[in-house]
Coordinates of N, CA and C in Angstrom, one line a residue:
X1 N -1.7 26.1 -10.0 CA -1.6 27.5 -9.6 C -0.2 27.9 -9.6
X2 N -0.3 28.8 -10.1 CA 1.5 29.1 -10.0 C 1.9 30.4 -9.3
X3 N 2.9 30.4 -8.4 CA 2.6 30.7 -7.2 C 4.1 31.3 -7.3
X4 N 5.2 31.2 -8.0 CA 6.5 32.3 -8.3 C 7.3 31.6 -10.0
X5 N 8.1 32.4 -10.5 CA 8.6 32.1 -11.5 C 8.9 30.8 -11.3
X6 N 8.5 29.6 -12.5 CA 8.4 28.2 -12.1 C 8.5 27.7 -11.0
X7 N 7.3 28.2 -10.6 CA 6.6 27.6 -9.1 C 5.2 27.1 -9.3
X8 N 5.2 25.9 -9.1 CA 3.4 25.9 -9.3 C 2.7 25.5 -8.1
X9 N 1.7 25.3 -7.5 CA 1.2 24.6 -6.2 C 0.2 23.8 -7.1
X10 N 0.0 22.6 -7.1 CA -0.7 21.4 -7.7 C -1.7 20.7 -5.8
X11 N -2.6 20.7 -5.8 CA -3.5 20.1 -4.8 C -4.0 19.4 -5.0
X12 N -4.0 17.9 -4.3 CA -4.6 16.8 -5.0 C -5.6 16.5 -3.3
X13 N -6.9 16.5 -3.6 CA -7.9 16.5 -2.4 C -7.8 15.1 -2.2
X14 N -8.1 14.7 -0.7 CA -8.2 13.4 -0.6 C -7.0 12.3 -1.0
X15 N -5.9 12.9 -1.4 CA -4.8 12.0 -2.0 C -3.7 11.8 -0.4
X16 N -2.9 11.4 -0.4 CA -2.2 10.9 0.6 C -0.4 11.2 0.3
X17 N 0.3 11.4 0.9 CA 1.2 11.5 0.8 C 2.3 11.1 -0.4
X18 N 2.0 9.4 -0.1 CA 2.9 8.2 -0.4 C 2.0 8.0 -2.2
X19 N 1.0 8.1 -2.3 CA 0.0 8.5 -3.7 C 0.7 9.6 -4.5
X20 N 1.2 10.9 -4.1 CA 0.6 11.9 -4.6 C 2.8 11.6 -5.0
X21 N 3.1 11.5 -4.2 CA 4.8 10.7 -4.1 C 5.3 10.1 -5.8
X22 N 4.4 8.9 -5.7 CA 4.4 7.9 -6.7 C 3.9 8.4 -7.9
X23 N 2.6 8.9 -8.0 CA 1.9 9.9 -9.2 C 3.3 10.9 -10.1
X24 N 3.2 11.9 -8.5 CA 5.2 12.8 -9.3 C 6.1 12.7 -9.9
X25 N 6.5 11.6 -9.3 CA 7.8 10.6 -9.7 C 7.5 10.0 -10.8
X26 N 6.7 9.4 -11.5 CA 5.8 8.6 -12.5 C 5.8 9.7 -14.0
X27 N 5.6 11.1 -13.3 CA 5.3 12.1 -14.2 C 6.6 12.6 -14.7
X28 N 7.5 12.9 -13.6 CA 8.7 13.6 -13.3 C 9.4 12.3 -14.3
X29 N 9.4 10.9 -14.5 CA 10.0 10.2 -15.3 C 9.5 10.4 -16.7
X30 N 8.4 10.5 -16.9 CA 7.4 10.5 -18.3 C 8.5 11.9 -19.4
X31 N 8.3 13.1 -18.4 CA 8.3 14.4 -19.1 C 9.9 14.5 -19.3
X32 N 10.8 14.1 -18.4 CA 12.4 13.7 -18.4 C 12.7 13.4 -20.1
X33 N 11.9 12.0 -20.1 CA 12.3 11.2 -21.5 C 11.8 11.7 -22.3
X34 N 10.8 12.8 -22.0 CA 10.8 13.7 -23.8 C 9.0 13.7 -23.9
X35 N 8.5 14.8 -24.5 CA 7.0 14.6 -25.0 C 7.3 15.6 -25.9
X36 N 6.3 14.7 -27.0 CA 6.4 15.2 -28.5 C 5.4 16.0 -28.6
X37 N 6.2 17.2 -29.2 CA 5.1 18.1 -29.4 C 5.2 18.0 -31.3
X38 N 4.4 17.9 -32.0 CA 4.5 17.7 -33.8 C 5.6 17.3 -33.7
X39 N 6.4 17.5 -34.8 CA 8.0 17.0 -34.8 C 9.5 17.2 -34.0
X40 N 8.8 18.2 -32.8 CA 9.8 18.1 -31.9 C 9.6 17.6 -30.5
X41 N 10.5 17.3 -29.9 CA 10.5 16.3 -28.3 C 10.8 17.6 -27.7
X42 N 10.1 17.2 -26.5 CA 10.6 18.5 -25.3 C 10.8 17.7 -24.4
X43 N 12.3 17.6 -23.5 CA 12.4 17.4 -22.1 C 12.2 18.0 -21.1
X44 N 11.7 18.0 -20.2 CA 11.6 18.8 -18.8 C 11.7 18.2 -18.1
X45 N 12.8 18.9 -17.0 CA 13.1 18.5 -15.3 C 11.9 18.9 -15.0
X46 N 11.9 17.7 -13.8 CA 10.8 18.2 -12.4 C 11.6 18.0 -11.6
X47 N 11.1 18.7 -10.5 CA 11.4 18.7 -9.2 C 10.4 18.9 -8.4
X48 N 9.8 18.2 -7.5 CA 8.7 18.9 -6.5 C 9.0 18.0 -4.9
X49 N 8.5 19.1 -4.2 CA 8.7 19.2 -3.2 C 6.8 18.7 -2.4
X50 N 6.6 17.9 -1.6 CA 5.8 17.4 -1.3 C 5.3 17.9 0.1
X51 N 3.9 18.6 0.7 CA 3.6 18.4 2.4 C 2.1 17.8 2.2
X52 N 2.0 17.4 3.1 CA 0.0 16.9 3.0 C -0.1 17.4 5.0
X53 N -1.6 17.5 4.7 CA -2.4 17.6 5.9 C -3.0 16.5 6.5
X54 N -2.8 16.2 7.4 CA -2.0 17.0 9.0 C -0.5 16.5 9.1
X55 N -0.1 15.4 8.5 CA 1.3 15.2 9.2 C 2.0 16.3 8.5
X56 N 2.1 17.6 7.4 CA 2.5 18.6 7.9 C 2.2 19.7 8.8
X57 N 1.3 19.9 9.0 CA 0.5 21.0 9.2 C -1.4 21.0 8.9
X58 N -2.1 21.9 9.1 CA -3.0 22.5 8.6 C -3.4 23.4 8.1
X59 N -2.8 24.4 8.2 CA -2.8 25.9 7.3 C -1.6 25.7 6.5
X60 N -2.6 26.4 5.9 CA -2.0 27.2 4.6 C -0.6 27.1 4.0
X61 N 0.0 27.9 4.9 CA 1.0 28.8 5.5 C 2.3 27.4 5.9
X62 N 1.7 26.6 6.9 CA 2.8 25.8 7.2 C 2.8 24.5 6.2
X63 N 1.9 24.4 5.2 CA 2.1 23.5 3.9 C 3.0 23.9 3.1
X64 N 2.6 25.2 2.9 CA 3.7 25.8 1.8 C 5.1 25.9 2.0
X65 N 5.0 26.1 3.8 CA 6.5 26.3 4.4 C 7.3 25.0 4.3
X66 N 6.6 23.8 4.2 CA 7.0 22.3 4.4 C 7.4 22.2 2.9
X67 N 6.2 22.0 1.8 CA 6.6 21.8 0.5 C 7.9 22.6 -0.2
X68 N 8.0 24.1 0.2 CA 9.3 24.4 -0.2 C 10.4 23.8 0.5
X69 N 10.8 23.2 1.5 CA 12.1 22.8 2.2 C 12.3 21.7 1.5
X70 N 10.7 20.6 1.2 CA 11.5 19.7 0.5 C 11.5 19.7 -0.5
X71 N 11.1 21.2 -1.4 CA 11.6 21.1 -2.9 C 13.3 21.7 -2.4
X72 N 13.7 22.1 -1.8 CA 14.9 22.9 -1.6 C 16.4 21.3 -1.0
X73 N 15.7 20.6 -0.4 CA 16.2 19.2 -0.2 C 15.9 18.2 -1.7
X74 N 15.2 18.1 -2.2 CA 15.0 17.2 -3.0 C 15.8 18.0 -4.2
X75 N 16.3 19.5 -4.6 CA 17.5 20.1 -5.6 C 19.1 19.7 -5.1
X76 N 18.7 19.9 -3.5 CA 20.1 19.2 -3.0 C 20.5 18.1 -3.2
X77 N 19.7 17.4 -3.1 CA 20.3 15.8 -3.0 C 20.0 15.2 -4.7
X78 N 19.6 15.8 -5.7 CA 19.5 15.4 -6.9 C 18.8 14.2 -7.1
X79 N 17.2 14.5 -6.2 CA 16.1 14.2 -6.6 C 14.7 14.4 -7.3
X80 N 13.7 14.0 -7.5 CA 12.8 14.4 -8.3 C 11.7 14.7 -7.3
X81 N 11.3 13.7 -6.5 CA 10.0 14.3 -5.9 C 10.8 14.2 -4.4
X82 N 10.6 14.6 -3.3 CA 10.4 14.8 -2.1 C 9.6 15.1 -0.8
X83 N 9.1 14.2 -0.2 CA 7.9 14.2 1.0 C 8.3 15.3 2.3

C-alpha cells in the first residue's frame, strides 16, 4: 500500500518482528546488487523501518508512528532495515 511519495506500508500477518527483520534485509540486499530488467540492471536502495503488534502498539496509528521513527533512525545511522 503506498501510503506518501515512496512510502509503502507492506503487512505481513502472523510474521514476527525478528522474521519480517531478516526477510527486509535479504530483499534490501537482493535489489541493492541490481535486478535485471531485459538488458538493463536496476539498483534500488531500501530502507524500512519496522513495528509489529503488541510490543509496538495496537492501533493503527501507534504502528505507523513506531515504523516511521525507525525508518527515520535506520536513514540516520545508514542502515537498511530497522525494528
Amino acid at each position: 500500500l503506498r501510503v506518501a511519495p515512496e512510502r509503502h506500508l507492506v503487512v505481513f500477518p502472523g510474521s514476527d518482528a525478528a522474521g519480517v527483520e531478516t526477510l527486509l534485509t535479504q530483499l534490501a540486499r537482493e535489489w541493492a546488487a541490481g535486478i535485471r530488467l531485459g538488458v538493463m540492471r536496476l539498483a534500488v536502495d531500501v530502507t524500512a523501518g519496522i513495528s509489529a503488534s503488541p510490543m509496538h502498539g495496537s492501533q493503527a496509528n501507534d504502528l505507523l508512528r513506531r515504523a516511521a521513527a525507525a525508518l527515520r533512525e535506520a536513514r540516520r545511522q545508514g542502515l537498511q532495515v530497522l525494528v
